């Protein structure tokens, strides 16, 4: 559960850093598996790269790519933060690896879809939220996520490309930390000025009545479904409407 101070941090600033939440051995195993998946997709030519010179990469549908990810996305404290923001019946929108390779540029600030496509003023309550899993130390040098505190309350504005905001902060922390981000916060990855990849996971959640980024019940294997806990089934959309249980 979240304490009152953590709830206030989310309410006032729009983000919350849960430091060293994930045990070291689990963090290292997640990182190794993530880089293995990223390399395999590059080898087959099926990789999803973005930013200049393909310097960033996503690996999608992690729930179907290893039991370690099935277990990770059910982390209780992280889910408590999502439930606080999005309701106890919130669902998983997508779960991805996110790698910033050396030289990846600043991605700029944004708000998460579908918020960016809504007319203004946007809703004052959260509709989507992200969990950023630090599988490396996130530092000023390797592209730690930037946030503009309180920007989730700017219901009629969007960040302007190329503008430097004086209240923008890079959220640094040790590996194993998880950053909870209200999807309406102005946020984005920063430049990786190191010689090593910066590896993270993005567990993106939405309110249960919204369409998720990925149709998990069509993508996830029967094997995963057969062993899924009630919590995982709910996250995958079994309790959402419309669903595939009719």
mmCIF file of C-alpha atoms in Angstrom:
data_model
loop_
_atom_site.group_PDB
_atom_site.id
_atom_site.type_symbol
_atom_site.label_atom_id
_atom_site.label_comp_id
_atom_site.label_asym_id
_atom_site.label_seq_id
_atom_site.Cartn_x
_atom_site.Cartn_y
_atom_site.Cartn_z
ATOM 1 C CA UNK A 1 0.000 0.000 0.000
ATOM 2 C CA UNK A 2 1.017 3.618 -0.448
ATOM 3 C CA UNK A 3 1.496 5.806 2.595
ATOM 4 C CA UNK A 4 0.001 9.292 2.787
ATOM 5 C CA UNK A 5 3.290 10.964 1.841
ATOM 6 C CA UNK A 6 3.563 8.845 -1.310
ATOM 7 C CA UNK A 7 -0.034 9.617 -2.275
ATOM 8 C CA UNK A 8 0.618 13.328 -1.787
ATOM 9 C CA UNK A 9 3.718 13.113 -3.968
ATOM 10 C CA UNK A 10 1.638 11.611 -6.785
ATOM 11 C CA UNK A 11 -1.158 14.135 -6.300
ATOM 12 C CA UNK A 12 1.059 17.209 -6.147
ATOM 13 C CA UNK A 13 4.005 16.377 -8.371
ATOM 14 C CA UNK A 14 2.578 13.660 -10.623
ATOM 15 C CA UNK A 15 5.385 11.167 -10.109
ATOM 16 C CA UNK A 16 6.795 8.984 -7.348
ATOM 17 C CA UNK A 17 10.183 7.250 -7.139
ATOM 18 C CA UNK A 18 10.070 3.931 -5.296
ATOM 19 C CA UNK A 19 13.771 3.467 -4.629
ATOM 20 C CA UNK A 20 15.372 0.003 -4.657
ATOM 21 C CA UNK A 21 11.964 -1.697 -4.860
ATOM 22 C CA UNK A 22 13.124 -4.711 -6.885
ATOM 23 C CA UNK A 23 15.698 -7.140 -5.339
ATOM 24 C CA UNK A 24 19.157 -7.014 -6.897
ATOM 25 C CA UNK A 25 19.114 -10.574 -8.241
ATOM 26 C CA UNK A 26 15.716 -10.039 -9.885
ATOM 27 C CA UNK A 27 16.871 -6.737 -11.376
ATOM 28 C CA UNK A 28 19.954 -8.351 -12.888
ATOM 29 C CA UNK A 29 17.917 -11.258 -14.279
ATOM 30 C CA UNK A 30 15.402 -8.854 -15.829
ATOM 31 C CA UNK A 31 18.229 -6.857 -17.408
ATOM 32 C CA UNK A 32 19.923 -9.931 -18.859
ATOM 33 C CA UNK A 33 16.675 -11.263 -20.289
ATOM 34 C CA UNK A 34 15.776 -7.843 -21.698
ATOM 35 C CA UNK A 35 19.068 -7.453 -23.566
ATOM 36 C CA UNK A 36 18.839 -11.024 -24.867
ATOM 37 C CA UNK A 37 15.381 -10.301 -26.306
ATOM 38 C CA UNK A 38 16.550 -7.003 -27.806
ATOM 39 C CA UNK A 39 19.551 -8.659 -29.482
ATOM 40 C CA UNK A 40 17.406 -11.508 -30.829
ATOM 41 C CA UNK A 41 14.955 -9.094 -32.452
ATOM 42 C CA UNK A 42 17.825 -7.164 -34.029
ATOM 43 C CA UNK A 43 19.240 -10.374 -35.488
ATOM 44 C CA UNK A 44 15.929 -11.310 -37.099
ATOM 45 C CA UNK A 45 15.341 -7.810 -38.445
ATOM 46 C CA UNK A 46 12.159 -7.505 -36.388
ATOM 47 C CA UNK A 47 13.386 -4.935 -33.888
ATOM 48 C CA UNK A 48 11.356 -1.843 -33.037
ATOM 49 C CA UNK A 49 13.878 0.995 -32.995
ATOM 50 C CA UNK A 50 13.323 4.732 -32.773
ATOM 51 C CA UNK A 51 15.141 8.041 -32.206
ATOM 52 C CA UNK A 52 18.045 9.162 -34.405
ATOM 53 C CA UNK A 53 20.250 6.391 -35.832
ATOM 54 C CA UNK A 54 17.968 3.729 -34.307
ATOM 55 C CA UNK A 55 19.575 4.550 -30.963
ATOM 56 C CA UNK A 56 16.629 3.388 -28.853
ATOM 57 C CA UNK A 57 14.756 0.089 -28.930
ATOM 58 C CA UNK A 58 11.532 -1.363 -27.573
ATOM 59 C CA UNK A 59 10.659 -5.023 -27.078
ATOM 60 C CA UNK A 60 6.901 -5.533 -26.808
ATOM 61 C CA UNK A 61 4.522 -8.076 -25.261
ATOM 62 C CA UNK A 62 6.780 -9.007 -22.352
ATOM 63 C CA UNK A 63 4.073 -10.945 -20.517
ATOM 64 C CA UNK A 64 4.432 -13.590 -23.228
ATOM 65 C CA UNK A 65 8.254 -13.609 -23.169
ATOM 66 C CA UNK A 66 9.163 -15.235 -19.880
ATOM 67 C CA UNK A 67 7.718 -16.035 -16.470
ATOM 68 C CA UNK A 68 10.083 -13.477 -14.946
ATOM 69 C CA UNK A 69 8.028 -10.743 -16.637
ATOM 70 C CA UNK A 70 4.715 -12.301 -15.592
ATOM 71 C CA UNK A 71 5.882 -12.128 -11.997
ATOM 72 C CA UNK A 72 7.423 -8.668 -12.280
ATOM 73 C CA UNK A 73 4.288 -6.938 -13.540
ATOM 74 C CA UNK A 74 2.428 -8.115 -10.417
ATOM 75 C CA UNK A 75 4.812 -6.297 -8.029
ATOM 76 C CA UNK A 76 2.498 -5.308 -5.138
ATOM 77 C CA UNK A 77 3.805 -1.825 -4.322
ATOM 78 C CA UNK A 78 3.883 -0.808 -7.969
ATOM 79 C CA UNK A 79 0.332 -2.106 -8.450
ATOM 80 C CA UNK A 80 -0.802 -0.217 -5.346
ATOM 81 C CA UNK A 81 0.414 3.002 -6.959
ATOM 82 C CA UNK A 82 -1.428 2.178 -10.166
ATOM 83 C CA UNK A 83 -4.602 1.331 -8.265
ATOM 84 C CA UNK A 84 -4.384 4.667 -6.436
ATOM 85 C CA UNK A 85 -4.119 6.549 -9.719
ATOM 86 C CA UNK A 86 -6.357 4.455 -11.976
ATOM 87 C CA UNK A 87 -8.690 2.425 -9.773
ATOM 88 C CA UNK A 88 -8.506 -1.057 -8.325
ATOM 89 C CA UNK A 89 -9.659 -2.575 -11.644
ATOM 90 C CA UNK A 90 -6.993 -0.904 -13.777
ATOM 91 C CA UNK A 91 -5.506 -2.960 -16.606
ATOM 92 C CA UNK A 92 -2.160 -3.384 -18.302
ATOM 93 C CA UNK A 93 -1.883 -1.353 -21.492
ATOM 94 C CA UNK A 94 1.587 -2.583 -22.494
ATOM 95 C CA UNK A 95 4.766 -3.983 -20.944
ATOM 96 C CA UNK A 96 7.978 -3.335 -22.848
ATOM 97 C CA UNK A 97 11.749 -3.311 -22.657
ATOM 98 C CA UNK A 98 13.181 0.163 -23.328
ATOM 99 C CA UNK A 99 16.884 0.401 -24.200
ATOM 100 C CA UNK A 100 18.729 3.681 -24.778
ATOM 101 C CA UNK A 101 21.967 2.889 -26.580
ATOM 102 C CA UNK A 102 25.066 5.118 -26.336
ATOM 103 C CA UNK A 103 24.428 8.364 -28.166
ATOM 104 C CA UNK A 104 20.644 8.222 -27.901
ATOM 105 C CA UNK A 105 19.464 11.855 -27.994
ATOM 106 C CA UNK A 106 17.074 13.612 -25.672
ATOM 107 C CA UNK A 107 13.616 12.425 -26.726
ATOM 108 C CA UNK A 108 11.857 15.605 -25.647
ATOM 109 C CA UNK A 109 8.884 15.956 -23.349
ATOM 110 C CA UNK A 110 5.457 14.492 -24.047
ATOM 111 C CA UNK A 111 2.291 13.278 -22.372
ATOM 112 C CA UNK A 112 1.103 9.730 -22.928
ATOM 113 C CA UNK A 113 -1.449 8.612 -25.485
ATOM 114 C CA UNK A 114 -4.440 8.824 -25.549
ATOM 115 C CA UNK A 115 -4.169 12.005 -23.487
ATOM 116 C CA UNK A 116 -2.210 13.716 -26.238
ATOM 117 C CA UNK A 117 -5.127 13.146 -28.623
ATOM 118 C CA UNK A 118 -7.896 14.461 -26.373
ATOM 119 C CA UNK A 119 -9.529 17.871 -26.704
ATOM 120 C CA UNK A 120 -8.742 20.403 -24.008
ATOM 121 C CA UNK A 121 -9.260 20.856 -21.185
ATOM 122 C CA UNK A 122 -8.183 17.270 -20.551
ATOM 123 C CA UNK A 123 -9.637 15.372 -17.567
ATOM 124 C CA UNK A 124 -8.203 16.400 -14.195
ATOM 125 C CA UNK A 125 -8.074 12.775 -12.986
ATOM 126 C CA UNK A 126 -5.522 10.211 -14.259
ATOM 127 C CA UNK A 127 -6.479 7.997 -17.193
ATOM 128 C CA UNK A 128 -3.118 6.313 -17.828
ATOM 129 C CA UNK A 129 0.100 5.904 -15.871
ATOM 130 C CA UNK A 130 3.536 4.441 -16.468
ATOM 131 C CA UNK A 131 5.987 2.527 -14.316
ATOM 132 C CA UNK A 132 9.620 2.995 -15.335
ATOM 133 C CA UNK A 133 11.782 0.145 -14.034
ATOM 134 C CA UNK A 134 15.447 1.030 -13.504
ATOM 135 C CA UNK A 135 17.440 -2.028 -14.601
ATOM 136 C CA UNK A 136 20.544 0.177 -14.480
ATOM 137 C CA UNK A 137 21.328 3.100 -12.248
ATOM 138 C CA UNK A 138 19.510 6.033 -13.860
ATOM 139 C CA UNK A 139 21.897 9.004 -13.907
ATOM 140 C CA UNK A 140 22.203 12.490 -15.374
ATOM 141 C CA UNK A 141 24.651 11.052 -17.912
ATOM 142 C CA UNK A 142 22.804 7.956 -19.185
ATOM 143 C CA UNK A 143 19.378 9.357 -19.952
ATOM 144 C CA UNK A 144 17.423 9.346 -16.701
ATOM 145 C CA UNK A 145 13.748 10.167 -17.251
ATOM 146 C CA UNK A 146 12.872 13.864 -17.120
ATOM 147 C CA UNK A 147 9.656 15.162 -15.540
ATOM 148 C CA UNK A 148 8.141 18.599 -15.036
ATOM 149 C CA UNK A 149 6.615 18.503 -11.519
ATOM 150 C CA UNK A 150 2.951 19.464 -11.367
ATOM 151 C CA UNK A 151 2.536 19.628 -15.147
ATOM 152 C CA UNK A 152 -0.324 17.097 -14.978
ATOM 153 C CA UNK A 153 -2.471 19.998 -13.801
ATOM 154 C CA UNK A 154 -1.819 22.025 -16.978
ATOM 155 C CA UNK A 155 -5.007 20.738 -18.573
ATOM 156 C CA UNK A 156 -4.921 22.977 -21.654
ATOM 157 C CA UNK A 157 -1.197 22.967 -22.431
ATOM 158 C CA UNK A 158 1.338 20.636 -24.022
ATOM 159 C CA UNK A 159 5.135 20.807 -23.887
ATOM 160 C CA UNK A 160 6.609 22.647 -26.857
ATOM 161 C CA UNK A 161 9.320 20.892 -28.904
ATOM 162 C CA UNK A 162 12.797 22.288 -28.367
ATOM 163 C CA UNK A 163 11.824 24.411 -25.366
ATOM 164 C CA UNK A 164 13.896 24.065 -22.182
ATOM 165 C CA UNK A 165 11.739 24.292 -19.074
ATOM 166 C CA UNK A 166 13.454 25.598 -15.950
ATOM 167 C CA UNK A 167 11.409 23.322 -13.686
ATOM 168 C CA UNK A 168 12.301 20.139 -15.606
ATOM 169 C CA UNK A 169 14.002 17.500 -13.446
ATOM 170 C CA UNK A 170 15.865 14.298 -14.288
ATOM 171 C CA UNK A 171 14.747 11.566 -11.889
ATOM 172 C CA UNK A 172 17.884 9.639 -10.928
ATOM 173 C CA UNK A 173 18.004 6.532 -8.774
ATOM 174 C CA UNK A 174 19.692 3.182 -8.192
ATOM 175 C CA UNK A 175 18.957 0.079 -10.231
ATOM 176 C CA UNK A 176 15.954 -1.771 -8.888
ATOM 177 C CA UNK A 177 13.962 1.439 -8.424
ATOM 178 C CA UNK A 178 10.578 2.006 -10.085
ATOM 179 C CA UNK A 179 9.372 5.459 -11.110
ATOM 180 C CA UNK A 180 5.584 5.893 -11.156
ATOM 181 C CA UNK A 181 4.491 8.545 -13.655
ATOM 182 C CA UNK A 182 1.011 9.999 -14.122
ATOM 183 C CA UNK A 183 0.559 9.858 -17.904
ATOM 184 C CA UNK A 184 -0.409 13.543 -17.965
ATOM 185 C CA UNK A 185 2.983 14.628 -16.594
ATOM 186 C CA UNK A 186 5.325 16.198 -19.126
ATOM 187 C CA UNK A 187 8.077 13.590 -19.272
ATOM 188 C CA UNK A 188 10.605 11.890 -21.532
ATOM 189 C CA UNK A 189 13.954 10.153 -21.720
ATOM 190 C CA UNK A 190 17.137 12.220 -21.786
ATOM 191 C CA UNK A 191 20.385 11.887 -23.739
ATOM 192 C CA UNK A 192 22.590 8.870 -23.072
ATOM 193 C CA UNK A 193 26.083 10.357 -23.000
ATOM 194 C CA UNK A 194 27.754 7.167 -21.743
ATOM 195 C CA UNK A 195 29.304 4.204 -23.547
ATOM 196 C CA UNK A 196 26.816 1.707 -22.106
ATOM 197 C CA UNK A 197 23.142 1.002 -22.851
ATOM 198 C CA UNK A 198 20.633 2.262 -20.309
ATOM 199 C CA UNK A 199 18.104 -0.514 -19.826
ATOM 200 C CA UNK A 200 14.639 -0.149 -18.367
ATOM 201 C CA UNK A 201 11.152 -1.591 -18.506
ATOM 202 C CA UNK A 202 7.943 0.327 -19.105
ATOM 203 C CA UNK A 203 4.829 -1.068 -17.459
ATOM 204 C CA UNK A 204 2.045 1.108 -18.870
ATOM 205 C CA UNK A 205 -1.442 0.944 -17.305
ATOM 206 C CA UNK A 206 -4.876 2.391 -18.074
ATOM 207 C CA UNK A 207 -8.322 2.622 -16.557
ATOM 208 C CA UNK A 208 -10.310 -0.507 -17.289
ATOM 209 C CA UNK A 209 -12.751 1.174 -19.689
ATOM 210 C CA UNK A 210 -9.965 2.332 -22.021
ATOM 211 C CA UNK A 211 -8.568 0.376 -24.938
ATOM 212 C CA UNK A 212 -5.037 -0.801 -24.063
ATOM 213 C CA UNK A 213 -2.083 -0.407 -26.412
ATOM 214 C CA UNK A 214 -1.891 -4.178 -26.863
ATOM 215 C CA UNK A 215 -4.687 -6.769 -27.095
ATOM 216 C CA UNK A 216 -3.200 -9.080 -24.488
ATOM 217 C CA UNK A 217 -5.937 -11.709 -24.644
ATOM 218 C CA UNK A 218 -5.129 -12.234 -28.326
ATOM 219 C CA UNK A 219 -1.339 -11.983 -27.996
ATOM 220 C CA UNK A 220 -0.617 -13.954 -24.831
ATOM 221 C CA UNK A 221 -0.258 -17.726 -25.186
ATOM 222 C CA UNK A 222 -2.656 -20.262 -23.723
ATOM 223 C CA UNK A 223 0.208 -21.467 -21.516
ATOM 224 C CA UNK A 224 0.514 -18.056 -19.880
ATOM 225 C CA UNK A 225 -3.252 -17.824 -19.405
ATOM 226 C CA UNK A 226 -3.426 -21.297 -17.870
ATOM 227 C CA UNK A 227 -1.012 -20.406 -15.077
ATOM 228 C CA UNK A 228 -2.068 -16.780 -14.637
ATOM 229 C CA UNK A 229 -3.020 -15.625 -11.164
ATOM 230 C CA UNK A 230 -6.304 -13.754 -10.671
ATOM 231 C CA UNK A 231 -4.254 -10.537 -10.531
ATOM 232 C CA UNK A 232 -2.529 -11.231 -13.845
ATOM 233 C CA UNK A 233 -5.815 -12.208 -15.501
ATOM 234 C CA UNK A 234 -7.319 -8.928 -14.379
ATOM 235 C CA UNK A 235 -4.314 -6.995 -15.699
ATOM 236 C CA UNK A 236 -4.599 -8.772 -19.052
ATOM 237 C CA UNK A 237 -8.228 -7.685 -19.402
ATOM 238 C CA UNK A 238 -10.336 -10.657 -18.301
ATOM 239 C CA UNK A 239 -12.462 -8.403 -16.113
ATOM 240 C CA UNK A 240 -12.700 -5.535 -18.605
ATOM 241 C CA UNK A 241 -15.576 -4.860 -20.969
ATOM 242 C CA UNK A 242 -15.830 -5.922 -23.680
ATOM 243 C CA UNK A 243 -13.894 -9.086 -22.929
ATOM 244 C CA UNK A 244 -13.416 -12.547 -24.416
ATOM 245 C CA UNK A 245 -15.286 -14.469 -21.716
ATOM 246 C CA UNK A 246 -18.821 -14.113 -23.047
#
